[in-house]
C-alpha cells in the first residue's frame, strides 16, 4: 500500500495539503504526519471502493446479470436502488474502521514485503493460495456466527433483505457486517508474508468476487468453487453455504447444500412455476428461521 500512497502523495495529496495550508495560512501537513496519513487513506480507500463497487457491479448488471430474475416474487420493488443506497450508507463507516489496518501496514507492522525473490518465486503462488484458504476459513466462521440469534437481527439480517440479489447486493449490508467479513483480508498479511503486488491484486480480486457471487449468472456447476449458484442457495435458504470462495468448509462442517439444477438452467430458473415454488418455500421457512435468529 505504501507504493500506492507514494504515487498519490506525489501526484495528488501534496498539492491538496499545500493548497489547504495556503488557504488557512498554516504549515502543510508533512507526509509522515499520522493525521495526514489517516485522512489520505480514508479518502483513497473510500474513493477506491466506491468506484470499484459501482463500476464492477454496474458492468456486471449491464452485461452479465439475468434481469429476468427481477420478476421473481421475492424481488423487492426498486430493489436495485435500495441495494445501492444501503451500500452507500455502509461504505464510509467500513472505510473508517479499515484505516487502522492499512496504517499498520504503512508503518511496517505487517509481513508485506517488496523483493520478488525474498521467499522464492514459488512462494508467490503459495501465498496466494494461503490467502484464499485462510480468508475463506475465517469468513466462513464470521458469516456463520453472524447467523447466531444474538447477532443476526442487529447485524446480518439487513443483507438477507435481498433474497433475490442483483450485483449491487454485494456490498449492501450493515457496516459492522461488512467490516467483520473484510477483517480476514487485512489480518492475513499480519500472519504470513505476502508480496505487496500479490496482496494488492488479491485485494482487487476479492471485491470482484463479491460482486460475482451476487450476479445471478451461474457459468459452471462446480462442487468446490463457491460461485453464484451456491451463494444464491444461501440467500434463498439462509443456513447453508457460508463460505466465500470454496465449499470446503461448508462440507467440513455440514452446512453445504448443493444447488438444484434449475438454478443453473436459465430457462428453468426463470420459470414462474419454479419461482413460485421458491417463494412458497421461503414464506414457509422464513418465520421459523427469523424467530430462531431473533430470540
CSV table of C-alpha atoms in Angstrom, one decimal:
chain,number,residue,atom,x,y,z
A,1,UNK,CA,0.0,0.0,0.0
A,2,UNK,CA,3.0,2.3,0.5
A,3,UNK,CA,3.6,2.2,-3.2
A,4,UNK,CA,0.1,3.4,-3.9
A,5,UNK,CA,0.3,6.1,-1.3
A,6,UNK,CA,3.6,7.2,-2.6
A,7,UNK,CA,2.2,7.9,-6.0
A,8,UNK,CA,-0.9,9.6,-4.6
A,9,UNK,CA,1.2,11.8,-2.3
A,10,UNK,CA,3.3,12.9,-5.3
A,11,UNK,CA,0.5,13.5,-7.8
A,12,UNK,CA,-2.5,14.3,-5.6
A,13,UNK,CA,-2.1,14.8,-1.9
A,14,UNK,CA,1.0,17.0,-1.8
A,15,UNK,CA,-0.9,19.6,-3.9
A,16,UNK,CA,-4.1,19.2,-1.9
A,17,UNK,CA,-2.4,19.7,1.5
A,18,UNK,CA,-0.2,22.6,0.2
A,19,UNK,CA,-3.3,24.4,-1.1
A,20,UNK,CA,-5.2,23.8,2.1
A,21,UNK,CA,-2.3,25.2,4.1
A,22,UNK,CA,-2.2,28.3,1.8
A,23,UNK,CA,-5.9,28.9,2.2
A,24,UNK,CA,-5.7,28.6,6.0
A,25,UNK,CA,-2.3,30.3,6.4
A,26,UNK,CA,-0.9,27.2,8.2
A,27,UNK,CA,2.1,24.9,7.6
A,28,UNK,CA,1.3,22.0,5.3
A,29,UNK,CA,1.0,18.6,7.0
A,30,UNK,CA,4.1,16.6,6.3
A,31,UNK,CA,3.9,13.1,4.7
A,32,UNK,CA,4.9,11.4,7.9
A,33,UNK,CA,2.0,13.1,9.9
A,34,UNK,CA,-0.3,10.5,11.3
A,35,UNK,CA,-3.3,12.8,10.8
A,36,UNK,CA,-2.4,13.4,7.1
A,37,UNK,CA,-1.8,9.7,6.5
A,38,UNK,CA,-5.2,8.8,8.1
A,39,UNK,CA,-7.0,11.4,6.2
A,40,UNK,CA,-5.3,10.5,2.9
A,41,UNK,CA,-6.0,6.8,3.5
A,42,UNK,CA,-9.7,7.4,4.2
A,43,UNK,CA,-10.1,9.5,1.0
A,44,UNK,CA,-8.2,6.9,-1.1
A,45,UNK,CA,-9.9,3.8,0.3
A,46,UNK,CA,-13.3,5.3,0.2
A,47,UNK,CA,-12.9,6.6,-3.4
A,48,UNK,CA,-11.4,3.2,-4.5
A,49,UNK,CA,-14.2,1.1,-3.0
A,50,UNK,CA,-17.0,3.3,-4.2
A,51,UNK,CA,-15.5,3.4,-7.8
A,52,UNK,CA,-14.8,-0.3,-7.7
A,53,UNK,CA,-18.3,-1.2,-6.3
A,54,UNK,CA,-20.3,0.9,-8.7
A,55,UNK,CA,-18.0,0.2,-11.6
A,56,UNK,CA,-17.8,-3.6,-11.2
A,57,UNK,CA,-21.4,-4.1,-10.1
A,58,UNK,CA,-22.6,-1.7,-12.9
A,59,UNK,CA,-20.7,-3.7,-15.6
A,60,UNK,CA,-22.0,-7.0,-14.1
A,61,UNK,CA,-25.6,-5.7,-14.1
A,62,UNK,CA,-25.3,-4.3,-17.6
A,63,UNK,CA,-23.6,-7.3,-19.3
A,64,UNK,CA,-24.0,-10.4,-17.1
A,65,UNK,CA,-26.9,-10.2,-14.7
A,66,UNK,CA,-30.1,-12.1,-15.8
A,67,UNK,CA,-32.6,-9.3,-15.5
A,68,UNK,CA,-35.5,-11.7,-15.8
A,69,UNK,CA,-34.7,-12.5,-12.1
A,70,UNK,CA,-36.3,-9.1,-11.3
A,71,UNK,CA,-39.7,-10.7,-12.0
A,72,UNK,CA,-39.2,-13.1,-9.1
A,73,UNK,CA,-41.9,-12.8,-6.4
A,74,UNK,CA,-39.1,-12.2,-3.8
A,75,UNK,CA,-37.5,-9.4,-5.8
A,76,UNK,CA,-38.4,-6.1,-4.0
A,77,UNK,CA,-39.8,-3.0,-5.6
A,78,UNK,CA,-37.0,-0.6,-6.5
A,79,UNK,CA,-34.6,-3.2,-5.1
A,80,UNK,CA,-31.6,-2.2,-7.2
A,81,UNK,CA,-31.8,1.4,-5.9
A,82,UNK,CA,-32.3,0.1,-2.3
A,83,UNK,CA,-29.2,-2.0,-2.6
A,84,UNK,CA,-27.1,0.9,-3.9
A,85,UNK,CA,-28.5,3.2,-1.1
A,86,UNK,CA,-27.7,0.5,1.5
A,87,UNK,CA,-24.1,0.1,0.3
A,88,UNK,CA,-23.6,3.9,0.1
A,89,UNK,CA,-24.6,4.2,3.7
A,90,UNK,CA,-22.3,1.4,4.8
A,91,UNK,CA,-19.1,2.2,2.9
A,92,UNK,CA,-18.0,5.4,4.8
A,93,UNK,CA,-18.1,3.6,8.2
A,94,UNK,CA,-16.4,0.5,6.8
A,95,UNK,CA,-13.7,2.7,5.4
A,96,UNK,CA,-13.2,4.5,8.7
A,97,UNK,CA,-12.8,1.1,10.5
A,98,UNK,CA,-10.4,-0.2,7.9
A,99,UNK,CA,-7.9,2.7,8.1
A,100,UNK,CA,-6.1,1.5,11.2
A,101,UNK,CA,-5.2,-1.8,9.5
A,102,UNK,CA,-3.7,0.0,6.5
A,103,UNK,CA,-1.9,2.3,8.8
A,104,UNK,CA,-0.3,-0.7,10.4
A,105,UNK,CA,0.9,-1.9,7.0
A,106,UNK,CA,2.3,1.5,6.2
A,107,UNK,CA,4.3,1.6,9.4
A,108,UNK,CA,5.8,-1.8,8.9
A,109,UNK,CA,3.8,-3.9,11.3
A,110,UNK,CA,2.6,-6.3,8.7
A,111,UNK,CA,4.5,-9.0,6.8
A,112,UNK,CA,4.1,-7.4,3.4
A,113,UNK,CA,7.4,-7.4,1.5
A,114,UNK,CA,8.8,-5.8,-1.6
A,115,UNK,CA,11.5,-8.1,-3.0
A,116,UNK,CA,10.1,-10.6,-5.5
A,117,UNK,CA,12.7,-13.2,-4.7
A,118,UNK,CA,12.7,-12.8,-0.9
A,119,UNK,CA,10.9,-16.1,-0.3
A,120,UNK,CA,11.3,-17.5,-3.8
A,121,UNK,CA,9.1,-17.2,-6.8
A,122,UNK,CA,7.1,-20.4,-6.0
A,123,UNK,CA,6.0,-18.8,-2.7
A,124,UNK,CA,4.3,-16.0,-4.6
A,125,UNK,CA,1.7,-18.6,-5.8
A,126,UNK,CA,1.7,-20.5,-2.5
A,127,UNK,CA,1.0,-17.3,-0.6
A,128,UNK,CA,-2.0,-16.5,-2.9
A,129,UNK,CA,-3.4,-20.0,-2.1
A,130,UNK,CA,-2.8,-19.5,1.6
A,131,UNK,CA,-4.6,-16.1,1.4
A,132,UNK,CA,-7.7,-17.7,-0.3
A,133,UNK,CA,-7.9,-20.6,2.2
A,134,UNK,CA,-7.2,-18.5,5.3
A,135,UNK,CA,-9.8,-15.9,4.4
A,136,UNK,CA,-12.3,-18.5,3.2
A,137,UNK,CA,-12.0,-20.3,6.6
A,138,UNK,CA,-12.3,-17.1,8.6
A,139,UNK,CA,-15.1,-15.7,6.6
A,140,UNK,CA,-17.0,-19.0,6.9
A,141,UNK,CA,-16.9,-18.7,10.7
A,142,UNK,CA,-17.6,-15.0,10.8
A,143,UNK,CA,-20.5,-15.5,8.4
A,144,UNK,CA,-21.9,-18.5,10.3
A,145,UNK,CA,-21.6,-16.7,13.7
A,146,UNK,CA,-23.5,-13.8,12.2
A,147,UNK,CA,-26.4,-16.1,11.8
A,148,UNK,CA,-26.4,-16.7,15.6
A,149,UNK,CA,-29.6,-15.3,17.2
A,150,UNK,CA,-27.5,-12.9,19.3
A,151,UNK,CA,-26.0,-11.3,16.2
A,152,UNK,CA,-28.3,-11.8,13.3
A,153,UNK,CA,-31.1,-9.3,13.9
A,154,UNK,CA,-28.8,-6.4,14.7
A,155,UNK,CA,-26.1,-7.1,12.1
A,156,UNK,CA,-26.5,-9.6,9.3
A,157,UNK,CA,-30.3,-9.5,8.7
A,158,UNK,CA,-30.1,-6.4,6.6
A,159,UNK,CA,-28.1,-8.3,3.9
A,160,UNK,CA,-30.7,-11.0,3.8
A,161,UNK,CA,-33.3,-8.5,2.9
A,162,UNK,CA,-32.0,-9.2,-0.6
A,163,UNK,CA,-33.4,-12.7,-1.2
A,164,UNK,CA,-33.0,-12.5,-4.9
A,165,UNK,CA,-29.9,-10.4,-5.5
A,166,UNK,CA,-28.5,-8.1,-8.1
A,167,UNK,CA,-24.8,-7.4,-8.3
A,168,UNK,CA,-25.4,-4.3,-6.2
A,169,UNK,CA,-26.3,-6.5,-3.2
A,170,UNK,CA,-22.6,-7.4,-3.0
A,171,UNK,CA,-21.8,-4.5,-0.7
A,172,UNK,CA,-25.3,-3.8,0.6
A,173,UNK,CA,-25.1,-4.7,4.3
A,174,UNK,CA,-24.8,-3.3,7.8
A,175,UNK,CA,-21.4,-1.5,8.1
A,176,UNK,CA,-20.4,-3.8,11.0
A,177,UNK,CA,-21.3,-6.8,9.0
A,178,UNK,CA,-19.3,-5.6,6.0
A,179,UNK,CA,-16.3,-4.8,8.3
A,180,UNK,CA,-16.3,-8.1,10.1
A,181,UNK,CA,-16.4,-10.0,6.8
A,182,UNK,CA,-13.5,-7.9,5.5
A,183,UNK,CA,-11.3,-8.4,8.6
A,184,UNK,CA,-9.6,-11.6,7.4
A,185,UNK,CA,-8.3,-9.8,4.3
A,186,UNK,CA,-6.5,-7.4,6.5
A,187,UNK,CA,-5.4,-9.9,9.1
A,188,UNK,CA,-3.8,-12.2,6.6
A,189,UNK,CA,-0.7,-10.1,6.0
A,190,UNK,CA,-0.1,-9.8,9.7
A,191,UNK,CA,0.0,-13.6,10.0
A,192,UNK,CA,2.1,-14.7,6.9
A,193,UNK,CA,4.3,-12.9,4.4
A,194,UNK,CA,2.9,-11.6,1.1
A,195,UNK,CA,4.4,-9.6,-1.7
A,196,UNK,CA,2.8,-6.2,-1.9
A,197,UNK,CA,1.7,-6.6,-5.5
A,198,UNK,CA,0.3,-10.1,-4.9
A,199,UNK,CA,-1.6,-8.7,-2.0
A,200,UNK,CA,-2.9,-5.7,-4.0
A,201,UNK,CA,-4.0,-8.0,-6.8
A,202,UNK,CA,-5.8,-10.3,-4.4
A,203,UNK,CA,-7.5,-7.3,-2.7
A,204,UNK,CA,-8.9,-6.3,-6.1
A,205,UNK,CA,-9.9,-9.8,-6.8
A,206,UNK,CA,-11.9,-10.3,-3.6
A,207,UNK,CA,-14.0,-7.2,-4.4
A,208,UNK,CA,-14.7,-8.5,-7.9
A,209,UNK,CA,-15.6,-12.0,-6.5
A,210,UNK,CA,-18.0,-10.4,-4.0
A,211,UNK,CA,-19.9,-8.9,-7.0
A,212,UNK,CA,-19.7,-12.2,-9.0
A,213,UNK,CA,-21.3,-14.3,-6.3
A,214,UNK,CA,-24.3,-12.0,-6.3
A,215,UNK,CA,-24.7,-11.6,-10.1
A,216,UNK,CA,-27.1,-14.5,-10.6
A,217,UNK,CA,-25.2,-15.9,-13.5
A,218,UNK,CA,-24.0,-19.5,-13.0
A,219,UNK,CA,-21.4,-20.2,-15.6
A,220,UNK,CA,-20.2,-23.6,-14.2
A,221,UNK,CA,-21.5,-26.3,-12.0
A,222,UNK,CA,-18.5,-26.8,-9.8
A,223,UNK,CA,-18.7,-28.6,-6.4
A,224,UNK,CA,-15.6,-26.9,-4.9
A,225,UNK,CA,-15.9,-23.3,-6.1
A,226,UNK,CA,-18.4,-21.3,-4.1
A,227,UNK,CA,-19.8,-19.5,-7.0
A,228,UNK,CA,-23.1,-17.5,-7.6
A,229,UNK,CA,-25.2,-20.7,-7.6
A,230,UNK,CA,-24.0,-21.7,-4.1
A,231,UNK,CA,-24.4,-18.2,-2.8
A,232,UNK,CA,-27.9,-18.0,-4.3
A,233,UNK,CA,-28.8,-21.0,-2.2
A,234,UNK,CA,-27.6,-19.1,0.9
A,235,UNK,CA,-29.8,-16.1,0.1
A,236,UNK,CA,-32.8,-18.4,-0.6
A,237,UNK,CA,-32.4,-20.8,2.2
A,238,UNK,CA,-30.3,-18.9,4.8
A,239,UNK,CA,-28.5,-21.7,6.7
A,240,UNK,CA,-26.3,-23.1,4.0
A,241,UNK,CA,-23.1,-22.3,2.0
A,242,UNK,CA,-21.5,-19.7,4.3
A,243,UNK,CA,-18.1,-19.9,2.5
A,244,UNK,CA,-16.8,-17.1,0.4
A,245,UNK,CA,-14.5,-18.8,-2.2
A,246,UNK,CA,-14.9,-22.5,-1.8
A,247,UNK,CA,-17.3,-25.1,-0.4
A,248,UNK,CA,-14.6,-26.8,1.6
A,249,UNK,CA,-15.6,-25.6,5.0
A,250,UNK,CA,-19.3,-25.9,4.4
A,251,UNK,CA,-18.6,-29.6,3.5
A,252,UNK,CA,-16.3,-30.0,6.5
A,253,UNK,CA,-18.8,-28.5,9.0
A,254,UNK,CA,-22.0,-29.9,7.5
A,255,UNK,CA,-23.6,-26.7,6.1
A,256,UNK,CA,-23.2,-27.5,2.4
A,257,UNK,CA,-26.3,-27.5,0.2
A,258,UNK,CA,-25.9,-28.4,-3.5
A,259,UNK,CA,-27.7,-26.0,-5.9
A,260,UNK,CA,-30.6,-27.6,-7.6
A,261,UNK,CA,-30.5,-28.0,-11.4
A,262,UNK,CA,-33.0,-25.2,-12.1
A,263,UNK,CA,-30.6,-22.7,-10.6
A,264,UNK,CA,-28.0,-23.5,-13.4
A,265,UNK,CA,-30.6,-23.6,-16.1
A,266,UNK,CA,-31.6,-20.1,-17.1
A,267,UNK,CA,-34.9,-21.1,-18.7
A,268,UNK,CA,-35.9,-23.2,-15.7
A,269,UNK,CA,-34.9,-20.7,-13.0
A,270,UNK,CA,-37.0,-18.1,-14.7
A,271,UNK,CA,-40.0,-20.3,-14.9
A,272,UNK,CA,-42.9,-18.9,-13.0
A,273,UNK,CA,-43.6,-22.3,-11.5
A,274,UNK,CA,-40.0,-22.6,-10.2
A,275,UNK,CA,-40.0,-19.1,-8.8
A,276,UNK,CA,-43.4,-19.5,-7.2
A,277,UNK,CA,-42.2,-22.7,-5.5
A,278,UNK,CA,-39.1,-21.0,-4.2
A,279,UNK,CA,-41.2,-18.1,-2.9
A,280,UNK,CA,-43.6,-20.6,-1.1
A,281,UNK,CA,-40.6,-22.4,0.4
A,282,UNK,CA,-39.2,-19.1,1.7
A,283,UNK,CA,-42.6,-18.0,3.1
A,284,UNK,CA,-43.0,-21.3,4.9
A,285,UNK,CA,-39.5,-21.4,6.3
A,286,UNK,CA,-38.8,-17.7,7.0
A,287,UNK,CA,-41.0,-17.2,10.1
A,288,UNK,CA,-39.3,-20.1,11.9
A,289,UNK,CA,-35.9,-19.0,10.8
A,290,UNK,CA,-36.4,-15.4,11.7
A,291,UNK,CA,-37.8,-16.3,15.1
A,292,UNK,CA,-34.8,-18.6,15.9
A,293,UNK,CA,-32.4,-15.9,14.8
A,294,UNK,CA,-34.0,-13.1,16.8
A,295,UNK,CA,-34.9,-14.9,20.0
